[in-house]
Coordinates of C-alpha atoms in Angstrom, one line a residue:
P1 CA -18.7 -16.1 -39.6
Y2 CA -22.5 -17.1 -40.2
A3 CA -25.3 -14.3 -39.2
Y4 CA -28.0 -16.1 -37.8
P5 CA -31.8 -14.7 -38.6
S6 CA -33.2 -12.9 -35.9
R7 CA -35.7 -14.5 -33.4
Y8 CA -38.1 -11.9 -35.1
S9 CA -37.9 -13.5 -38.7
S10 CA -40.9 -15.4 -37.6
N11 CA -43.6 -13.1 -34.9
Y12 CA -45.3 -16.9 -33.8
F13 CA -43.6 -19.0 -31.9
I14 CA -44.5 -22.7 -31.5
E15 CA -42.3 -25.2 -29.5
P16 CA -43.6 -29.0 -29.6
Y17 CA -43.1 -31.2 -26.4
V18 CA -43.4 -34.0 -25.7
K19 CA -44.0 -36.6 -22.5
V20 CA -41.1 -39.1 -21.4
A21 CA -43.2 -42.3 -20.5
S22 CA -40.8 -42.6 -17.7
T23 CA -40.7 -39.6 -16.2
G24 CA -44.3 -38.2 -17.0
K25 CA -42.6 -35.1 -17.7
F26 CA -43.2 -33.1 -21.2
V27 CA -39.7 -32.2 -22.7
K28 CA -39.2 -30.0 -25.5
L29 CA -39.1 -32.4 -28.9
A30 CA -35.8 -30.2 -30.0
D31 CA -34.3 -31.4 -26.9
T32 CA -34.5 -35.0 -28.1
G33 CA -32.6 -34.5 -31.6
R34 CA -35.5 -34.9 -33.4
I35 CA -36.1 -31.4 -34.4
T36 CA -33.9 -27.9 -34.3
A37 CA -35.3 -25.6 -32.2
G38 CA -38.0 -22.9 -34.1
A39 CA -38.3 -25.4 -36.5
Y40 CA -42.0 -24.5 -36.4
N41 CA -41.6 -21.0 -35.7
A42 CA -43.6 -19.2 -38.8
R43 CA -44.5 -15.7 -39.7
F44 CA -47.9 -14.1 -39.8
N45 CA -48.5 -11.5 -42.5
H46 CA -49.2 -7.7 -41.0
I47 CA -52.9 -7.4 -40.3
S48 CA -54.3 -4.3 -40.3
V49 CA -57.6 -2.7 -39.5
T50 CA -58.8 0.5 -42.0
T51 CA -60.9 3.3 -40.4
D52 CA -61.0 6.7 -40.1
A53 CA -59.9 6.4 -36.5
K54 CA -56.4 6.1 -35.3
S55 CA -54.6 3.0 -35.1
A56 CA -55.8 0.7 -32.1
A57 CA -54.6 -2.0 -30.8
L58 CA -56.3 -5.5 -32.5
K59 CA -58.0 -8.3 -30.7
G60 CA -59.4 -11.1 -32.1
T61 CA -58.3 -15.2 -32.6
L62 CA -55.2 -16.2 -34.9
T63 CA -55.3 -19.8 -36.0
R64 CA -52.3 -21.7 -37.8
A65 CA -52.1 -25.0 -38.8
F66 CA -49.7 -27.5 -38.9
G67 CA -49.7 -30.4 -41.0
F68 CA -47.5 -33.3 -39.2
G69 CA -47.1 -36.6 -41.1
Y70 CA -47.8 -40.0 -39.1
G71 CA -45.0 -41.3 -37.4
D72 CA -42.9 -38.1 -39.2
V73 CA -41.7 -36.3 -35.8
F74 CA -44.3 -37.7 -33.1
Q75 CA -44.9 -41.3 -32.9
P76 CA -48.2 -43.3 -32.6
G77 CA -49.1 -43.5 -28.8
E78 CA -47.2 -40.6 -27.6
E79 CA -48.6 -38.1 -25.8
V80 CA -47.6 -33.9 -26.9
R81 CA -48.4 -30.5 -26.7
F82 CA -47.4 -27.2 -27.6
T83 CA -46.4 -23.7 -26.1
V84 CA -47.4 -20.9 -28.4
S85 CA -46.5 -16.8 -28.3
I86 CA -46.6 -14.2 -30.5
A87 CA -44.7 -10.7 -31.2
D88 CA -46.3 -7.2 -32.2
R89 CA -44.6 -5.0 -35.2
A90 CA -42.8 -3.4 -32.0
L91 CA -41.3 -6.7 -31.4
H92 CA -43.3 -7.2 -27.9
E93 CA -44.1 -10.8 -27.5
S94 CA -46.9 -12.0 -25.8
N95 CA -47.7 -14.6 -22.8
T96 CA -47.3 -18.2 -23.9
V97 CA -49.7 -20.4 -24.1
T98 CA -50.1 -24.0 -23.8
T99 CA -51.6 -26.6 -25.3
D100 CA -53.8 -29.2 -24.0
S101 CA -52.1 -32.5 -24.6
E102 CA -53.1 -35.2 -27.3
V103 CA -51.9 -38.6 -28.0
I104 CA -50.9 -39.5 -31.5
P105 CA -53.5 -42.4 -32.6
V106 CA -52.4 -45.6 -32.8
R107 CA -53.5 -47.1 -36.4

């Protein structure tokens, strides 16, 4: 049988959502069949700080950019948002944050 990679093959988890016009509710884009679940999960390289002190928790901002082709995944006029979480080296997952929604512009 095929061995699926671990969830932790990635350490940056992003779930796109699209607003259904008829209900006004956001649904996972994967549930619409337009992408597969986990399609936008990614991996940040190890982040480390060189100091003389013992290892300590790192604080900061991680930024990740994704390019979406116009009309490829999201359609013009659709309202979209994302949930994002990360996992550390010990596989502890962060809280999940939800982005503000954006409307894909119509040309």
